Amino acid sequence: MDGYMSTKVAVITGAGRGLGRSAALKLAQQGVGIIGTWNSDAASAEAVAGEIEELGCKCAMLELDVSRCDTFPAFADEVCKALEQSFERTNFDFLINNAGVGVHASFVDTTPEQFDTLLDIHLKGPFFLTQALLPFLHEEGSIVNVSSGLTRFALPGYAAYAAMKGGIEVLTRYLAKELGPHGITVNTIAPGAIETDFGGGVVRDDQSVNDFIAQNTALGRAGVPDDIGGAIAAMLSEGNRWMTAQRVEVSGGMFI
């Protein structure tokens, strides 16, 4: 275990699957305690908690719908209880805004309802969740916001989704500016195409899509969750304390 990391606690939204699960496990391997959230699959979240505990780290899994800003004050109270009961402390060190959904629709077919769903989960949710949890984030802590490679390259069907992720990248820079005096770093990680159940699992399950990605990626394959989980853990390491307000794309060189 890493001596620096083993004193830390991370709050990770969407920790029950995909990128969030990988980030939780990669951090736990370095000794970081985990407070994860889940929304629709309690069993998967509990399974991840078991994996983390097998690594010798403490873990608490809390239910959260990141589209429901009205629940954030109560959720912050639950985080405080988990910190006191599981970790015997009153603050945490890392916040990873990861939870998300995929909506694939052309610009002309995107509905206001789809737009609002993406807005609530990918931009409004992280904005106000960070606001609600900020009083409990340790000074000299770190925030990582999960964006997407789709803010750099454009693929039809992701206009609304990418617009929200572009917003989170701008928010990252503003948070870095405003929270910098407290020693808090704020960065964005922008994954490329990853083999998960995100967006119906199209990258993982559709071989033609997977082949297209591999052909257009410098490293010759689609990504897997551990490519991103490992990068998040690296961004939060002691050696990267001087990095803030940055967008780090982890895509294997997609569309370069």
CSV table of C-alpha atoms in Angstrom, one decimal, residues 51-201:
chain,number,residue,atom,x,y,z
A,51,GLU,CA,-14.0,-6.7,-3.2
A,52,ILE,CA,-12.7,-3.6,-1.5
A,53,GLU,CA,-12.9,-5.1,1.9
A,54,GLU,CA,-11.0,-8.1,0.7
A,55,LEU,CA,-8.2,-5.7,-0.2
A,56,GLY,CA,-8.1,-4.7,3.4
A,57,CYS,CA,-9.8,-1.3,3.0
A,58,LYS,CA,-13.0,0.0,4.5
A,59,CYS,CA,-15.9,0.8,2.3
A,60,ALA,CA,-19.4,2.2,2.6
A,61,MET,CA,-21.9,2.2,-0.3
A,62,LEU,CA,-24.7,4.8,-0.3
A,63,GLU,CA,-27.7,5.2,-2.6
A,64,LEU,CA,-27.7,8.4,-4.6
A,65,ASP,CA,-29.6,9.6,-7.7
A,66,VAL,CA,-27.3,12.4,-9.0
A,67,SER,CA,-30.1,13.9,-11.0
A,68,ARG,CA,-32.0,14.7,-7.7
A,69,CYS,CA,-30.3,17.9,-6.3
A,70,ASP,CA,-33.0,18.1,-3.7
A,71,THR,CA,-31.6,15.0,-2.0
A,72,PHE,CA,-28.0,16.2,-1.8
A,73,PRO,CA,-28.2,17.8,1.7
A,74,ALA,CA,-29.5,14.5,3.1
A,75,PHE,CA,-26.8,12.6,1.2
A,76,ALA,CA,-24.1,14.9,2.6
A,77,ASP,CA,-25.5,13.9,6.1
A,78,GLU,CA,-25.1,10.2,5.1
A,79,VAL,CA,-21.6,10.8,4.0
A,80,CYS,CA,-20.8,12.4,7.3
A,81,LYS,CA,-22.3,9.5,9.2
A,82,ALA,CA,-20.3,7.0,7.1
A,83,LEU,CA,-17.1,9.0,7.7
A,84,GLU,CA,-17.7,8.9,11.5
A,85,GLN,CA,-18.8,5.3,11.7
A,86,SER,CA,-16.5,3.6,9.2
A,87,PHE,CA,-13.5,5.8,9.1
A,88,GLU,CA,-13.6,7.7,12.5
A,89,ARG,CA,-13.1,11.1,10.8
A,90,THR,CA,-15.1,14.1,9.8
A,91,ASN,CA,-13.8,14.8,6.3
A,92,PHE,CA,-12.7,13.0,3.1
A,93,ASP,CA,-9.9,13.7,0.6
A,94,PHE,CA,-11.0,12.8,-2.9
A,95,LEU,CA,-14.2,13.4,-4.8
A,96,ILE,CA,-14.7,11.6,-8.2
A,97,ASN,CA,-17.8,12.8,-10.1
A,98,ASN,CA,-18.2,9.7,-12.3
A,99,ALA,CA,-21.9,8.7,-12.4
A,100,GLY,CA,-23.5,9.0,-15.8
A,101,VAL,CA,-25.8,7.7,-18.4
A,102,GLY,CA,-25.5,7.5,-22.2
A,103,VAL,CA,-28.1,8.8,-24.6
A,104,HIS,CA,-27.5,8.2,-28.3
A,105,ALA,CA,-29.7,10.5,-30.5
A,106,SER,CA,-29.0,12.7,-33.5
A,107,PHE,CA,-29.3,16.4,-33.0
A,108,VAL,CA,-32.6,16.6,-34.8
A,109,ASP,CA,-34.1,13.7,-32.9
A,110,THR,CA,-32.9,14.7,-29.4
A,111,THR,CA,-36.0,15.5,-27.2
A,112,PRO,CA,-36.2,18.1,-24.4
A,113,GLU,CA,-36.6,15.2,-22.0
A,114,GLN,CA,-33.4,13.5,-23.1
A,115,PHE,CA,-31.6,16.8,-22.9
A,116,ASP,CA,-32.8,17.5,-19.4
A,117,THR,CA,-31.8,14.0,-18.3
A,118,LEU,CA,-28.3,14.5,-19.5
A,119,LEU,CA,-28.1,18.0,-18.1
A,120,ASP,CA,-29.3,16.8,-14.6
A,121,ILE,CA,-26.9,13.9,-14.4
A,122,HIS,CA,-23.8,15.1,-16.2
A,123,LEU,CA,-23.6,18.9,-15.3
A,124,LYS,CA,-26.2,20.1,-12.8
A,125,GLY,CA,-25.7,17.1,-10.6
A,126,PRO,CA,-21.9,17.3,-10.3
A,127,PHE,CA,-22.2,21.1,-9.8
A,128,PHE,CA,-24.5,20.9,-6.9
A,129,LEU,CA,-23.2,17.7,-5.4
A,130,THR,CA,-19.7,19.2,-5.2
A,131,GLN,CA,-21.3,22.2,-3.6
A,132,ALA,CA,-23.0,20.1,-1.0
A,133,LEU,CA,-19.9,18.0,-0.2
A,134,LEU,CA,-17.4,20.8,-0.3
A,135,PRO,CA,-17.6,21.6,3.5
A,136,PHE,CA,-16.4,18.1,4.2
A,137,LEU,CA,-13.6,17.9,1.6
A,138,HIS,CA,-10.3,18.2,3.3
A,139,GLU,CA,-8.2,21.2,2.4
A,140,GLU,CA,-5.5,20.1,0.0
A,141,GLY,CA,-8.0,17.5,-1.3
A,142,SER,CA,-8.7,16.7,-4.9
A,143,ILE,CA,-11.7,16.5,-7.3
A,144,VAL,CA,-11.7,14.5,-10.5
A,145,ASN,CA,-14.6,15.1,-12.9
A,146,VAL,CA,-15.2,12.5,-15.6
A,147,SER,CA,-15.7,14.0,-19.0
A,148,SER,CA,-15.4,12.3,-22.4
A,149,GLY,CA,-13.2,12.1,-25.5
A,150,LEU,CA,-16.3,13.3,-27.3
A,151,THR,CA,-15.6,16.9,-26.3
A,152,ARG,CA,-12.5,16.8,-28.6
A,153,PHE,CA,-13.7,14.6,-31.5
A,154,ALA,CA,-17.3,14.5,-32.8
A,155,LEU,CA,-19.4,11.4,-33.6
A,156,PRO,CA,-23.0,11.7,-34.8
A,157,GLY,CA,-25.6,11.0,-32.0
A,158,TYR,CA,-23.7,12.5,-29.1
A,159,ALA,CA,-24.3,16.3,-29.5
A,160,ALA,CA,-26.3,16.7,-26.2
A,161,TYR,CA,-24.1,14.3,-24.2
A,162,ALA,CA,-20.9,15.9,-25.4
A,163,ALA,CA,-22.3,19.4,-24.7
A,164,MET,CA,-22.8,18.5,-21.0
A,165,LYS,CA,-19.3,17.0,-20.8
A,166,GLY,CA,-17.9,20.2,-22.4
A,167,GLY,CA,-19.7,22.1,-19.6
A,168,ILE,CA,-18.1,19.9,-16.9
A,169,GLU,CA,-14.7,20.7,-18.4
A,170,VAL,CA,-15.3,24.4,-18.1
A,171,LEU,CA,-16.7,23.9,-14.6
A,172,THR,CA,-13.4,22.1,-13.7
A,173,ARG,CA,-11.3,25.1,-14.6
A,174,TYR,CA,-13.6,27.5,-12.5
A,175,LEU,CA,-13.5,25.1,-9.5
A,176,ALA,CA,-9.7,24.9,-9.8
A,177,LYS,CA,-9.5,28.7,-9.7
A,178,GLU,CA,-11.9,29.2,-6.8
A,179,LEU,CA,-10.8,26.3,-4.7
A,180,GLY,CA,-7.1,26.7,-5.4
A,181,PRO,CA,-6.6,29.0,-2.4
A,182,HIS,CA,-7.7,26.1,-0.2
A,183,GLY,CA,-5.1,23.8,-1.8
A,184,ILE,CA,-7.8,21.8,-3.6
A,185,THR,CA,-6.9,20.5,-7.0
A,186,VAL,CA,-9.6,20.0,-9.7
A,187,ASN,CA,-9.0,18.1,-12.9
A,188,THR,CA,-10.9,16.4,-15.7
A,189,ILE,CA,-10.3,12.9,-17.1
A,190,ALA,CA,-11.7,12.4,-20.6
A,191,PRO,CA,-12.0,8.7,-21.4
A,192,GLY,CA,-12.1,7.4,-25.0
A,193,ALA,CA,-14.4,4.5,-26.0
A,194,ILE,CA,-14.4,2.0,-23.2
A,195,GLU,CA,-15.8,-1.6,-23.0
A,196,THR,CA,-18.5,-1.2,-20.4
A,197,ASP,CA,-22.3,-1.5,-20.2
A,198,PHE,CA,-22.5,2.3,-20.8
A,199,GLY,CA,-24.8,3.3,-23.6
A,200,GLY,CA,-26.2,-0.2,-23.8
A,201,GLY,CA,-22.8,-1.8,-23.9
